[in-house]
PDB file of C-alpha atoms in Angstrom:
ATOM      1  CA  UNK A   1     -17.302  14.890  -0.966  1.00 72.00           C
ATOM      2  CA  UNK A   2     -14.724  17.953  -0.139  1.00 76.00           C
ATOM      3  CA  UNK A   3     -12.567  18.386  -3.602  1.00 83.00           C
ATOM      4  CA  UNK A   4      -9.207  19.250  -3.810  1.00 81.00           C
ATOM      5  CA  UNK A   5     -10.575  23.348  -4.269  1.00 88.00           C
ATOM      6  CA  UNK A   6     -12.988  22.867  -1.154  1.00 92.00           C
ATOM      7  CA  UNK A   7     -10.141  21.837   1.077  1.00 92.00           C
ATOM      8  CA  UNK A   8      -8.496  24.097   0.120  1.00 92.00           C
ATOM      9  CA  UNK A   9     -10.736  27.011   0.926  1.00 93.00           C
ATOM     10  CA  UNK A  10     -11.729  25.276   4.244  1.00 94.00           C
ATOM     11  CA  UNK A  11      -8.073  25.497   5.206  1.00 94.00           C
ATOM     12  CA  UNK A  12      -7.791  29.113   4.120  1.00 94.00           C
ATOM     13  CA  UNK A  13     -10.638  30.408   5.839  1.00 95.00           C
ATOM     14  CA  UNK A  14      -9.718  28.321   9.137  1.00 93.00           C
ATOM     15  CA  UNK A  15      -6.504  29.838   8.796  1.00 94.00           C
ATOM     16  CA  UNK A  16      -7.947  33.248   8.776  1.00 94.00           C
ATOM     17  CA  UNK A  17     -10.399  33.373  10.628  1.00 95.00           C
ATOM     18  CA  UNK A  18      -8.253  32.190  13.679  1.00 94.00           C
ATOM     19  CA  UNK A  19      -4.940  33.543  12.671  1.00 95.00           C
ATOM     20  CA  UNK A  20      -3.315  30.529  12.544  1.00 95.00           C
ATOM     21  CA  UNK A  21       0.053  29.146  10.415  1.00 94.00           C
ATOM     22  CA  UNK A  22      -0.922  27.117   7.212  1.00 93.00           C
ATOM     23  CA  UNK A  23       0.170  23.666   8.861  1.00 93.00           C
ATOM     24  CA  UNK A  24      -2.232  24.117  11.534  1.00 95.00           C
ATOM     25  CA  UNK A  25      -5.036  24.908   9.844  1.00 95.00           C
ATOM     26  CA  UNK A  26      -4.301  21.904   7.386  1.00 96.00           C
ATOM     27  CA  UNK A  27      -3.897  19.512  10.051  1.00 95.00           C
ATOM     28  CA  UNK A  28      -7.297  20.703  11.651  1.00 96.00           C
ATOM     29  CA  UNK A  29      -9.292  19.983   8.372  1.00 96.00           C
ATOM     30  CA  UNK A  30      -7.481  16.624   7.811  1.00 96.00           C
ATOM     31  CA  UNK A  31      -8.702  15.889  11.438  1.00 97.00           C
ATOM     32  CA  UNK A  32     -12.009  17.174  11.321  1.00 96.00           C
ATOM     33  CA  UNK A  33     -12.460  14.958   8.226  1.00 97.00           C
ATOM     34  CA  UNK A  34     -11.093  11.851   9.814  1.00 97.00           C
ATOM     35  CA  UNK A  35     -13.327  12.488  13.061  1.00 97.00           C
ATOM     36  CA  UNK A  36     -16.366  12.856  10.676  1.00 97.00           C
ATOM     37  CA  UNK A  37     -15.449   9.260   9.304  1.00 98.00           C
ATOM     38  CA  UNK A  38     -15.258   7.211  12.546  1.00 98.00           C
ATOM     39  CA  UNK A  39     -18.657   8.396  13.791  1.00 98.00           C
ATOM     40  CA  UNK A  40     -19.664   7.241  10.362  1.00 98.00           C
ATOM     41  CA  UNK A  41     -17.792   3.762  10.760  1.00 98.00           C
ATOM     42  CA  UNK A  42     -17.170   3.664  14.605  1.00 98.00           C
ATOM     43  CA  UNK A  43     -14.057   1.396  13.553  1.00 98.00           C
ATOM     44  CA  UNK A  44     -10.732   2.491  14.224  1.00 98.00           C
ATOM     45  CA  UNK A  45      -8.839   3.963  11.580  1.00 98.00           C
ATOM     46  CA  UNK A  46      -5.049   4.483  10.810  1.00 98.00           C
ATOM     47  CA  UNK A  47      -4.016   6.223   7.733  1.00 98.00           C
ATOM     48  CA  UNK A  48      -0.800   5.162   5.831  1.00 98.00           C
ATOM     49  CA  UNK A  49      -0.105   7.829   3.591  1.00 97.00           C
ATOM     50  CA  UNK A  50       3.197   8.391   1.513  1.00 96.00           C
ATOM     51  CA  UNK A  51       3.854  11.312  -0.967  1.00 95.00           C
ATOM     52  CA  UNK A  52       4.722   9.118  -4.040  1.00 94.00           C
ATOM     53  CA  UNK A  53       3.071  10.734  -6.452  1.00 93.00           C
ATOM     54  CA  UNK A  54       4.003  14.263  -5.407  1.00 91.00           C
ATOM     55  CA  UNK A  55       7.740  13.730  -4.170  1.00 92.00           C
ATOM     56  CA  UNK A  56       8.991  11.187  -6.235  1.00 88.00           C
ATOM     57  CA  UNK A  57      12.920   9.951  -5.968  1.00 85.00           C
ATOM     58  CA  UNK A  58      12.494  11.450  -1.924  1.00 85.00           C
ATOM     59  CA  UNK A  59      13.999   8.899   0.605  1.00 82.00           C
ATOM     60  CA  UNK A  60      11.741   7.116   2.804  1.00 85.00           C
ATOM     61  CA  UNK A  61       8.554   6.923   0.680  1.00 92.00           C
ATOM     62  CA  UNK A  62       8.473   3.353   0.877  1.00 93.00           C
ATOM     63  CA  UNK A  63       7.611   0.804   3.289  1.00 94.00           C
ATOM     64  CA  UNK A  64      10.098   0.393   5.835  1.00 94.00           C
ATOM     65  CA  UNK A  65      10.857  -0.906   9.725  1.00 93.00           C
ATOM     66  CA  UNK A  66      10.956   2.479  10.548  1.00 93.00           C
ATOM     67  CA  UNK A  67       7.200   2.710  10.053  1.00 96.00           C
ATOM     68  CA  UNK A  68       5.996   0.596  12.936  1.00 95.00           C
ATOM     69  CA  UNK A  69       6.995   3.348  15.291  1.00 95.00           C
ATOM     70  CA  UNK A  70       4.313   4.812  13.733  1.00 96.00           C
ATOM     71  CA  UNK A  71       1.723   1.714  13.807  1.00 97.00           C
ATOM     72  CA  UNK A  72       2.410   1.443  17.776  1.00 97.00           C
ATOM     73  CA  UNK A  73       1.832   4.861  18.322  1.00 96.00           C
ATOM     74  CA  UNK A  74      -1.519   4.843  16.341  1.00 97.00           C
ATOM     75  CA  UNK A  75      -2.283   2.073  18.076  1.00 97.00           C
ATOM     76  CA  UNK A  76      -1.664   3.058  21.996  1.00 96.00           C
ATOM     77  CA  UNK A  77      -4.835   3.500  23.861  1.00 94.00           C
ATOM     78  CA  UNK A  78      -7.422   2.034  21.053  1.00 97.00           C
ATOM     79  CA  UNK A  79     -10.814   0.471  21.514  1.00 97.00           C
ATOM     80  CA  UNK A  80      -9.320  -2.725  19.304  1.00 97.00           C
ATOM     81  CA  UNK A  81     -12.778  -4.614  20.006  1.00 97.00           C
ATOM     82  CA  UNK A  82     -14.056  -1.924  17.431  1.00 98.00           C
ATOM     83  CA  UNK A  83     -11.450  -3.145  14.251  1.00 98.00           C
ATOM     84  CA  UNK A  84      -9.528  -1.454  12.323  1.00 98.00           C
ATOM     85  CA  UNK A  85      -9.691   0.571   8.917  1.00 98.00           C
ATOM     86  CA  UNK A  86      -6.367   0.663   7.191  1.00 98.00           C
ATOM     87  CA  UNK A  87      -6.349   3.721   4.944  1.00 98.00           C
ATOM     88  CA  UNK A  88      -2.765   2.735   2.018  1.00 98.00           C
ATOM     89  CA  UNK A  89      -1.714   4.745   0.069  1.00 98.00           C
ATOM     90  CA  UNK A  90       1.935   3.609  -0.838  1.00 97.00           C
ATOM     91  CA  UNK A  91       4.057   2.442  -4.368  1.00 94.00           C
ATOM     92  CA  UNK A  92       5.519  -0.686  -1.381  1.00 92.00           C
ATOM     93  CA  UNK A  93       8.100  -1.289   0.144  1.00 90.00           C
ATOM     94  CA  UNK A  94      10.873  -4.015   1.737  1.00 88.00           C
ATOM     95  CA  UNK A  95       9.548  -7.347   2.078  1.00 86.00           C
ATOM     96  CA  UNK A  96      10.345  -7.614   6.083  1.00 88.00           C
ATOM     97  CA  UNK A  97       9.200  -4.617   7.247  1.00 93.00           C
ATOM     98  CA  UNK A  98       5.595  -5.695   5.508  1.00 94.00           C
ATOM     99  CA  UNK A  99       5.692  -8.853   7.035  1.00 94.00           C
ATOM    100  CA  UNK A 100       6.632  -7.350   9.836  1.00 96.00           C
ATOM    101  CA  UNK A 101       3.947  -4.787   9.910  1.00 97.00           C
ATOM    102  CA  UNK A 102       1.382  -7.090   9.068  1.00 97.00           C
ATOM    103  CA  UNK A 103       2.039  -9.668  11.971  1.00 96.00           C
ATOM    104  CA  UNK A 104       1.803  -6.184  13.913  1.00 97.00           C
ATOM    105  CA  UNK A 105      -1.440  -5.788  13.438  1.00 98.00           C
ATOM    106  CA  UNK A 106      -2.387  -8.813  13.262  1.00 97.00           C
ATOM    107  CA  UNK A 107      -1.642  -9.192  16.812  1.00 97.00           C
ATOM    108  CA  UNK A 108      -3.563  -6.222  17.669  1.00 98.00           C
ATOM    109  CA  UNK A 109      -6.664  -6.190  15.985  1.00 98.00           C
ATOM    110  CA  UNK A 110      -6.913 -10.250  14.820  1.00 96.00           C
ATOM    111  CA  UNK A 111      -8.012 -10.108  11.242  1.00 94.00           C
ATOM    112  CA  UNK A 112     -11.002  -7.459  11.694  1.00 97.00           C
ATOM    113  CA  UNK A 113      -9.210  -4.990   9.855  1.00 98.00           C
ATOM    114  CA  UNK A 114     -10.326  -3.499   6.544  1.00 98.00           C
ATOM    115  CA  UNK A 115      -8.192  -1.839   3.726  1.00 98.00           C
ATOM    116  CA  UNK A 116      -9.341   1.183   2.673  1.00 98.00           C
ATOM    117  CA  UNK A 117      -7.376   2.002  -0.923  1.00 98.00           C
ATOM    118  CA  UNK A 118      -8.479   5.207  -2.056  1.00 98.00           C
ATOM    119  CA  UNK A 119      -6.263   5.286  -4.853  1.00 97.00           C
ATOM    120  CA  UNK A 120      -3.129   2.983  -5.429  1.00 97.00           C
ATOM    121  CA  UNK A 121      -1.393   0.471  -3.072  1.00 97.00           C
ATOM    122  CA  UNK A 122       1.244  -1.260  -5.091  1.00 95.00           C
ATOM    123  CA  UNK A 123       3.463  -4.122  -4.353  1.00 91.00           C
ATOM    124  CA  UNK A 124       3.855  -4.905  -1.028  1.00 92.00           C
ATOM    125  CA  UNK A 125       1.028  -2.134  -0.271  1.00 96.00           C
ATOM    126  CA  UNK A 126      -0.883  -4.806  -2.224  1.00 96.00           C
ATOM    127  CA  UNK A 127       0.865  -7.381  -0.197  1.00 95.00           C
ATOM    128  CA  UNK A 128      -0.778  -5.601   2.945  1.00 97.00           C
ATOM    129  CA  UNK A 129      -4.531  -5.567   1.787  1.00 97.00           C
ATOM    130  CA  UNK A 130      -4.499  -9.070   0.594  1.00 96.00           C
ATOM    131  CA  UNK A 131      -3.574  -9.383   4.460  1.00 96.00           C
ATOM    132  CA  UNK A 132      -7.064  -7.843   5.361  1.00 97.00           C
ATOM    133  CA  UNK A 133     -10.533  -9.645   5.957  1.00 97.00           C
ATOM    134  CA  UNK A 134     -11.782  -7.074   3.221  1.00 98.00           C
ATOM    135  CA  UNK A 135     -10.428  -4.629   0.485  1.00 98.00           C
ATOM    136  CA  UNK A 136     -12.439  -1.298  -0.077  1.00 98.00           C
ATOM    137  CA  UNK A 137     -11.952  -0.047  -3.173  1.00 98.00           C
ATOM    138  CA  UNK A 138     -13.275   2.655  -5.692  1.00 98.00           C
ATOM    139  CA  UNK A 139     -13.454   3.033  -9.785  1.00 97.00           C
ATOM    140  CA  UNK A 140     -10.307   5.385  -9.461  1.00 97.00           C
ATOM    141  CA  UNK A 141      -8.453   2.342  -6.879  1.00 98.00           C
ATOM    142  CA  UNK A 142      -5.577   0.321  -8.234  1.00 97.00           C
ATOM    143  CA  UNK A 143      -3.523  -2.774  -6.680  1.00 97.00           C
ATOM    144  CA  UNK A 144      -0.184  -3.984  -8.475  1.00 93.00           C
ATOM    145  CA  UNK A 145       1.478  -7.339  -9.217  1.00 91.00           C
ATOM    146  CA  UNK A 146       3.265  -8.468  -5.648  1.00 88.00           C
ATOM    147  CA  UNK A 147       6.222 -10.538  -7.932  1.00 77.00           C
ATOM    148  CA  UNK A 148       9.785  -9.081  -6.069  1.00 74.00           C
ATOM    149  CA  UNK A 149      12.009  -6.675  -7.000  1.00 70.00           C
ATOM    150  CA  UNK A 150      15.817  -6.917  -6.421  1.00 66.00           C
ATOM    151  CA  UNK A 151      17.723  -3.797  -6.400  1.00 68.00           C
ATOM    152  CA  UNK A 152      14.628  -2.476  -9.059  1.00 70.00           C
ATOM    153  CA  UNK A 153      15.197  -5.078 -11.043  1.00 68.00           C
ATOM    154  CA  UNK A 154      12.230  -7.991 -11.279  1.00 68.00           C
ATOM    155  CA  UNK A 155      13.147 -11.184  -9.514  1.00 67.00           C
ATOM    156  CA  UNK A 156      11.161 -12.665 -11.919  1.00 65.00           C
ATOM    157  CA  UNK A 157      13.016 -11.395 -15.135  1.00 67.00           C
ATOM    158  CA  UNK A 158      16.296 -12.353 -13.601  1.00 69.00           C
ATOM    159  CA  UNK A 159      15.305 -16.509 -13.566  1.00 68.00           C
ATOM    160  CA  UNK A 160      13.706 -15.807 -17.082  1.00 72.00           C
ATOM    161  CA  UNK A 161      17.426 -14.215 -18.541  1.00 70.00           C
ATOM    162  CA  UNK A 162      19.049 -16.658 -16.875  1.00 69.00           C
ATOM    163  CA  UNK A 163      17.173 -19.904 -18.233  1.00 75.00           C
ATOM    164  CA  UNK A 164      16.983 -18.368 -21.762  1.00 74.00           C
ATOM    165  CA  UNK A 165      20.820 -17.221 -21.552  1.00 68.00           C
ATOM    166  CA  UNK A 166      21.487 -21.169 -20.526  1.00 68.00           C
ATOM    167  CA  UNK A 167      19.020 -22.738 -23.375  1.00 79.00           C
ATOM    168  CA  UNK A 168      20.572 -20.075 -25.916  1.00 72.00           C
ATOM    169  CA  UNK A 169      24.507 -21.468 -25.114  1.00 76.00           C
ATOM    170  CA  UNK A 170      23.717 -25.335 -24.797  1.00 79.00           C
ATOM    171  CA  UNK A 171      22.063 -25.736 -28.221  1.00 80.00           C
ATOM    172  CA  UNK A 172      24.976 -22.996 -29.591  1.00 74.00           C
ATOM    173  CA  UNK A 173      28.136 -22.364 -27.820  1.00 77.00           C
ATOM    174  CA  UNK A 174      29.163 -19.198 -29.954  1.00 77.00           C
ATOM    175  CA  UNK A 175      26.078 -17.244 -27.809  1.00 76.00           C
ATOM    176  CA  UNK A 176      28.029 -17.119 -25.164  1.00 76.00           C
ATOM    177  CA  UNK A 177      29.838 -14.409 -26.165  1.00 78.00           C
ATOM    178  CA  UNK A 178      26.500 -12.856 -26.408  1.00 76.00           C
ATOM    179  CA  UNK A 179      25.051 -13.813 -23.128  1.00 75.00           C
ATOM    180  CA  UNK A 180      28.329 -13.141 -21.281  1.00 76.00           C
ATOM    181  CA  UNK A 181      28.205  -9.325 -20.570  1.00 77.00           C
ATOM    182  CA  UNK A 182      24.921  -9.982 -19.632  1.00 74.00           C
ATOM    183  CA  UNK A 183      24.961 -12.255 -17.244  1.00 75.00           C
ATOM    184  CA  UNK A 184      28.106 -10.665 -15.534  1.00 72.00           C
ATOM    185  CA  UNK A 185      26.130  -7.714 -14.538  1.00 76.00           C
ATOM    186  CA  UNK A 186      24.863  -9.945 -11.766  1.00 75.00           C
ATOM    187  CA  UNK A 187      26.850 -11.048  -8.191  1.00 73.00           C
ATOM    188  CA  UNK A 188      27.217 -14.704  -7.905  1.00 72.00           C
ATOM    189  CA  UNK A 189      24.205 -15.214  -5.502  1.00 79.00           C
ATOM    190  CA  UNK A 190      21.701 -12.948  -6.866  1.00 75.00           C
ATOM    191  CA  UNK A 191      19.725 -15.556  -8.854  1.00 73.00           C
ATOM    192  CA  UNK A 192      19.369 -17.589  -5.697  1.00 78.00           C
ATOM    193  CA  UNK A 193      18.561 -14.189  -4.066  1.00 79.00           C
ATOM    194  CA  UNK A 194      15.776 -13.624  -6.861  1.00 74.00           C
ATOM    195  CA  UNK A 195      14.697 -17.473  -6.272  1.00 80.00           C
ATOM    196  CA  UNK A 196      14.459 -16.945  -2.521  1.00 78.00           C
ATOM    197  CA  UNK A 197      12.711 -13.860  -2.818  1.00 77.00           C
ATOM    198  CA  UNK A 198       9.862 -15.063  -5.169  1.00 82.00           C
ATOM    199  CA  UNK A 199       9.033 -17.847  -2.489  1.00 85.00           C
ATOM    200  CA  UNK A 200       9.020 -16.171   0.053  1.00 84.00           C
ATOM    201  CA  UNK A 201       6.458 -13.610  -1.192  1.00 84.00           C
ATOM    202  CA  UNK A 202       4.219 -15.888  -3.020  1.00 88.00           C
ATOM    203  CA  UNK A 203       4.351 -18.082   0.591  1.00 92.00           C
ATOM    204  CA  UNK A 204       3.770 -15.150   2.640  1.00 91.00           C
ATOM    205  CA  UNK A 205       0.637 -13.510   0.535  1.00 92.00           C
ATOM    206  CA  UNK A 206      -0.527 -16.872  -0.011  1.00 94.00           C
ATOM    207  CA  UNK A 207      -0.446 -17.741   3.902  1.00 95.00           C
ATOM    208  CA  UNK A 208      -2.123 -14.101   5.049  1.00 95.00           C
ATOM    209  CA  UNK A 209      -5.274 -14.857   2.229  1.00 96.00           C
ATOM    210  CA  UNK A 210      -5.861 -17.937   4.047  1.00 96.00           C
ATOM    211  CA  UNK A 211      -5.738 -16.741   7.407  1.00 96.00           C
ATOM    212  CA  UNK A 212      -7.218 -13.260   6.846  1.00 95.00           C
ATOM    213  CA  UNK A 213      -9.870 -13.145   3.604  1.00 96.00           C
ATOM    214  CA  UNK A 214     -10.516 -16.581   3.078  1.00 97.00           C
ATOM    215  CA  UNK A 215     -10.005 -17.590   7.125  1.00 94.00           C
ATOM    216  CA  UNK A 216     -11.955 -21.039   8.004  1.00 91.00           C
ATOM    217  CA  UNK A 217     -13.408 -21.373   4.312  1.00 94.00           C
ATOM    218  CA  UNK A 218     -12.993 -24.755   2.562  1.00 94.00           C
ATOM    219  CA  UNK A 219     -11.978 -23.272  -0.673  1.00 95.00           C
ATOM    220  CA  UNK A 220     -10.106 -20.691   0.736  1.00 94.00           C
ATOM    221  CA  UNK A 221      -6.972 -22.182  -0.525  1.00 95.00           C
ATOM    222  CA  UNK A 222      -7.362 -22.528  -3.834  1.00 96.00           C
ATOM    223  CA  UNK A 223      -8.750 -19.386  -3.603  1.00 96.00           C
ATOM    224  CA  UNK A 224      -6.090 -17.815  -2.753  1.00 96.00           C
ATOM    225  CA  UNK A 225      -3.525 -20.055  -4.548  1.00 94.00           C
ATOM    226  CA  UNK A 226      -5.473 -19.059  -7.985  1.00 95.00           C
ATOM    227  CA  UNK A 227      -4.639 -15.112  -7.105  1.00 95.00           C
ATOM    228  CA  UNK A 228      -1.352 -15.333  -5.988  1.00 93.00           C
ATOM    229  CA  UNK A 229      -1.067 -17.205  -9.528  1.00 91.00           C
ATOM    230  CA  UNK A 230      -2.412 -13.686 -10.895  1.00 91.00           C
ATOM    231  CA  UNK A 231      -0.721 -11.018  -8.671  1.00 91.00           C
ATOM    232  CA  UNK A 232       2.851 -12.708  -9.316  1.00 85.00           C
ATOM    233  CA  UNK A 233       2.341 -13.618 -12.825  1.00 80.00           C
ATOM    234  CA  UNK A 234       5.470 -11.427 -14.584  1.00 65.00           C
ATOM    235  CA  UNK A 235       4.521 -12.201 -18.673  1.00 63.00           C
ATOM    236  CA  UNK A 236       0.917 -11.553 -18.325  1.00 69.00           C
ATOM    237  CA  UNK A 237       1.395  -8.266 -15.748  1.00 58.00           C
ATOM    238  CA  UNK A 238       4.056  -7.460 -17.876  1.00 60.00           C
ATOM    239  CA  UNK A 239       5.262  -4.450 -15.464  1.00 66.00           C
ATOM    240  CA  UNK A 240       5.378  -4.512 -11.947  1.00 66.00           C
ATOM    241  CA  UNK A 241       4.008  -0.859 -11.894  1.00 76.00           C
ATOM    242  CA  UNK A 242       0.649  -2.339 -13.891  1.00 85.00           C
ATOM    243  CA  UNK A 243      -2.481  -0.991 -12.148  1.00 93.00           C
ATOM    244  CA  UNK A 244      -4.546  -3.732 -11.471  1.00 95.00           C
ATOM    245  CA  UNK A 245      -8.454  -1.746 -11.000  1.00 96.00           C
ATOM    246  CA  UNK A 246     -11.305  -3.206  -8.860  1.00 97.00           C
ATOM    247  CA  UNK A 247     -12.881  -5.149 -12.099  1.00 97.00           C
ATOM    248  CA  UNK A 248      -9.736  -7.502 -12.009  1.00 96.00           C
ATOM    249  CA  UNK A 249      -9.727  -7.451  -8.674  1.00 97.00           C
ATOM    250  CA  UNK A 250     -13.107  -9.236  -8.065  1.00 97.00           C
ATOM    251  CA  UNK A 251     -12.443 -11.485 -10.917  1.00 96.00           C
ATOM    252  CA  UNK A 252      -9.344 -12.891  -9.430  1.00 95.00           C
ATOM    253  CA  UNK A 253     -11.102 -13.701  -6.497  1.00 97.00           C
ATOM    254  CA  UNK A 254     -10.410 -11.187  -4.073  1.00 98.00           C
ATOM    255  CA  UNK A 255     -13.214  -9.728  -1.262  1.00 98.00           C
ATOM    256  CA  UNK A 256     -13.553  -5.995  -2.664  1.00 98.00           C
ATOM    257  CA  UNK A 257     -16.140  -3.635  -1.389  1.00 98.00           C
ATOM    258  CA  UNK A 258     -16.732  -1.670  -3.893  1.00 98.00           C
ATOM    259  CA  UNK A 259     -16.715   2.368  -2.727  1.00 97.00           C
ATOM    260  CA  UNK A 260     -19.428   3.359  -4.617  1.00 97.00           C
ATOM    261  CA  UNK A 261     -22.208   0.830  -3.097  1.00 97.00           C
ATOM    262  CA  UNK A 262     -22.382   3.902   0.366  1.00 97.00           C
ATOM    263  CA  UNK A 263     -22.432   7.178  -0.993  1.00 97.00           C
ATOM    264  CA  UNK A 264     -22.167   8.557   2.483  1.00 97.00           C
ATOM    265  CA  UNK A 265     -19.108   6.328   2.979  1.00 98.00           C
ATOM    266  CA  UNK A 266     -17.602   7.194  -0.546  1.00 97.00           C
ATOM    267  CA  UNK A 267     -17.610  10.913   0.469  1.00 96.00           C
ATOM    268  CA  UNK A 268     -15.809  10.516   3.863  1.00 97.00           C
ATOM    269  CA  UNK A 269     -13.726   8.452   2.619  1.00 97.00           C
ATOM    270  CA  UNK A 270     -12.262  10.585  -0.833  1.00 96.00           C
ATOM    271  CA  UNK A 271     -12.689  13.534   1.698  1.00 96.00           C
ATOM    272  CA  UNK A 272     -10.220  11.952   3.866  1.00 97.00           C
ATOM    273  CA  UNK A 273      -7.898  10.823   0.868  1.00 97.00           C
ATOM    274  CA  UNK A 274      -7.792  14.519  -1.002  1.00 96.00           C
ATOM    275  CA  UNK A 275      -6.944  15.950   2.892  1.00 96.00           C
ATOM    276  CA  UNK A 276      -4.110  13.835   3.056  1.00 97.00           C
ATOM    277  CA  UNK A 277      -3.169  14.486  -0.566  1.00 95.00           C
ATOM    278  CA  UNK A 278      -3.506  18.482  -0.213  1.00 95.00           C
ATOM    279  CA  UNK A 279      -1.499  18.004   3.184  1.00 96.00           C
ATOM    280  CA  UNK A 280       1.569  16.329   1.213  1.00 95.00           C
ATOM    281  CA  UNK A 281       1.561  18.766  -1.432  1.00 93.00           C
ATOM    282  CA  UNK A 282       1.423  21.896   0.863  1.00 93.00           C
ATOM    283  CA  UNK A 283       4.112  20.550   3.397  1.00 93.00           C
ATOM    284  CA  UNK A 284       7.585  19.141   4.194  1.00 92.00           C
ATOM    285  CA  UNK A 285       5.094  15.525   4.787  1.00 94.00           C
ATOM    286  CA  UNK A 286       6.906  12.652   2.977  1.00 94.00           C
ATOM    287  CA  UNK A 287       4.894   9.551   4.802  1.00 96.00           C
ATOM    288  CA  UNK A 288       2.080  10.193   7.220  1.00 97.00           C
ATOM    289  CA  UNK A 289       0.554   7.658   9.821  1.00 97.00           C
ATOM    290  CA  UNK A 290      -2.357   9.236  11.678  1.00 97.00           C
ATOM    291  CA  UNK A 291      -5.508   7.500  13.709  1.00 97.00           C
ATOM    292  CA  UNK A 292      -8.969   9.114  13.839  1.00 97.00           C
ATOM    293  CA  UNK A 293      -7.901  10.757  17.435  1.00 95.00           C
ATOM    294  CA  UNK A 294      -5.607  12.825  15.841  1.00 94.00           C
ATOM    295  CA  UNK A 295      -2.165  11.042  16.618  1.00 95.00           C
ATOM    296  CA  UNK A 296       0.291  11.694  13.806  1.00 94.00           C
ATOM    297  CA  UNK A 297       3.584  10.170  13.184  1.00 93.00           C
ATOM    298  CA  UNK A 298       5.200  11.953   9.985  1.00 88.00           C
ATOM    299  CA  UNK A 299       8.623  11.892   8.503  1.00 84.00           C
ATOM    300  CA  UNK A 300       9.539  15.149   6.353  1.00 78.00           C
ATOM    301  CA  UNK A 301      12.008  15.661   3.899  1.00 58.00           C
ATOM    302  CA  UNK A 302      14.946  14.462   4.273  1.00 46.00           C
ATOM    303  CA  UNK A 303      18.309  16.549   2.758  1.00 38.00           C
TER     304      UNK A 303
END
């Protein structure tokens, strides 16, 4: 496995040794890296990459339409008989551009494709490797609870104020007074918005683990109704930003391969994730899709 240091270096001596601008050179390692992985795998592979961690509060770090652009250009000219390895690395995202997305690839690579979560995909990153046949995932790897957020506030907590704020005031009128200020924060159709929004994400995960992960197995949907019951449960998660590690993962039922069980694999594959991360921190880079030929879609910062 290349560290953080070792990329480093590698881009610093490609750099000098053919007198090229930083970017270049750190686009070359990435590549060379990626290129090393598909002769390992000989599956496609598309990297989703955003800079979270390193540029938080930057627009566009999240899962968005804009982002299929990218998926179709990854795409064009693919062997898709040979699947498809999803690298995510994303905090999630809007609920229709991840359906979206999903159906996207759905339609071009059936459900042979493989999440490859180096280190977190949260929400509706979760949302898209619960979509997969398989989820690859390492000690260091983290999902997160898939239960909505409205205008980054949980849909979840919303219904709970609002039946507590209604059992409060019928058994004691003089709460209202309390409960008022409260429950005026909120426009007249948000709970139904909140309502709406929890249904449609619990239908949607629970519909792509039957179809995907648990496709043509009898128990497949109780399977997958029992983790939906865990990925949206709000008091037990108790923040949407929990980190939900490969342990939990298995024991709610999901299909995890676990990184560690092919050295070889484990290498490429954190080789692959600390190129990515290096290239984020060292460049404009705010989301990165990129196949194994080399085809890069990128947004940069945006003023």
């Amino acid at each position: 496995m290349a560290s953080w240091n070792e990329i480093l270096d590698e881009i610093e001596r490609y750099r000098r040794t053919h007198f090229v601008p930083p970017e270049v050179a750190i686009d070359y390692v990435r590549r060379r890296y990626l290129r090393r992985l598909f002769n390992y795998t000989k599956r496609n592979i598309i990297t989703y990459y955003s800079a979270f961690q390193t540029k938080p509060g930057i627009f566009g770090l999240g899962i968005e339409d804009g982002d299929k652009n990218g998926l179709m250009m990854a795409v064009h000219k693919m062997d898709r008989t040979l699947g498809l390895d999803l690298f995510l690395h994303t905090p999630g995202g809007e609920a229709y551009a991840t359906e979206s997305i999903v159906n996207y690839l759905r339609q071009m690579f059936g459900t042979d494709i493989r999440a490859i979560v180096p280190l977190q995909a949260m929400s509706a990153g979760t949302m898209i490797a619960c979509a997969c046949k398989i989820i690859v995932l390492g000690k260091q790897s983290a999902l997160g609870p898939i239960d909505p957020q409205l205008q980054n506030v949980p849909a979840h907590g919303v219904i709970n104020e609002f039946q507590t704020a209604y059992q409060e005031i019928s058994a004691d009128v003089n709460k209202l007074h309390v409960w008022r200020p409260i429950i005026e924060k909120y426009h007249p159709t948000f709970l139904s918005q909140c309502q709406n929004a929890i249904k449609w994400s619990e239908e949607f995960a629970r519909k792509a683990l039957i179809t995907g992960m648990f496709n043509g197995e009898e128990d497949g949907p109780s399977i997958a109704n029992s983790i939906i019951s865990s990925l949206t449960n709000y008091t037990e998660n108790g923040n949407h930003n929990r980190h939900i590690h490969v342990d939990a993962c298995v024991e709610m039922g999901l299909k995890i391969y676990r990184l560690e069980d092919d050295q070889i694999f484990q290498d490429l594959v954190l080789s692959v994730h600390h190129s990515y991360m290096v290239t984020v921190q060292n460049t404009p880079a705010v989301k990165m899709i990129e196949n194994h030929r080399g085809h890069l879609y990128s947004l940069g910062v945006r003023n």
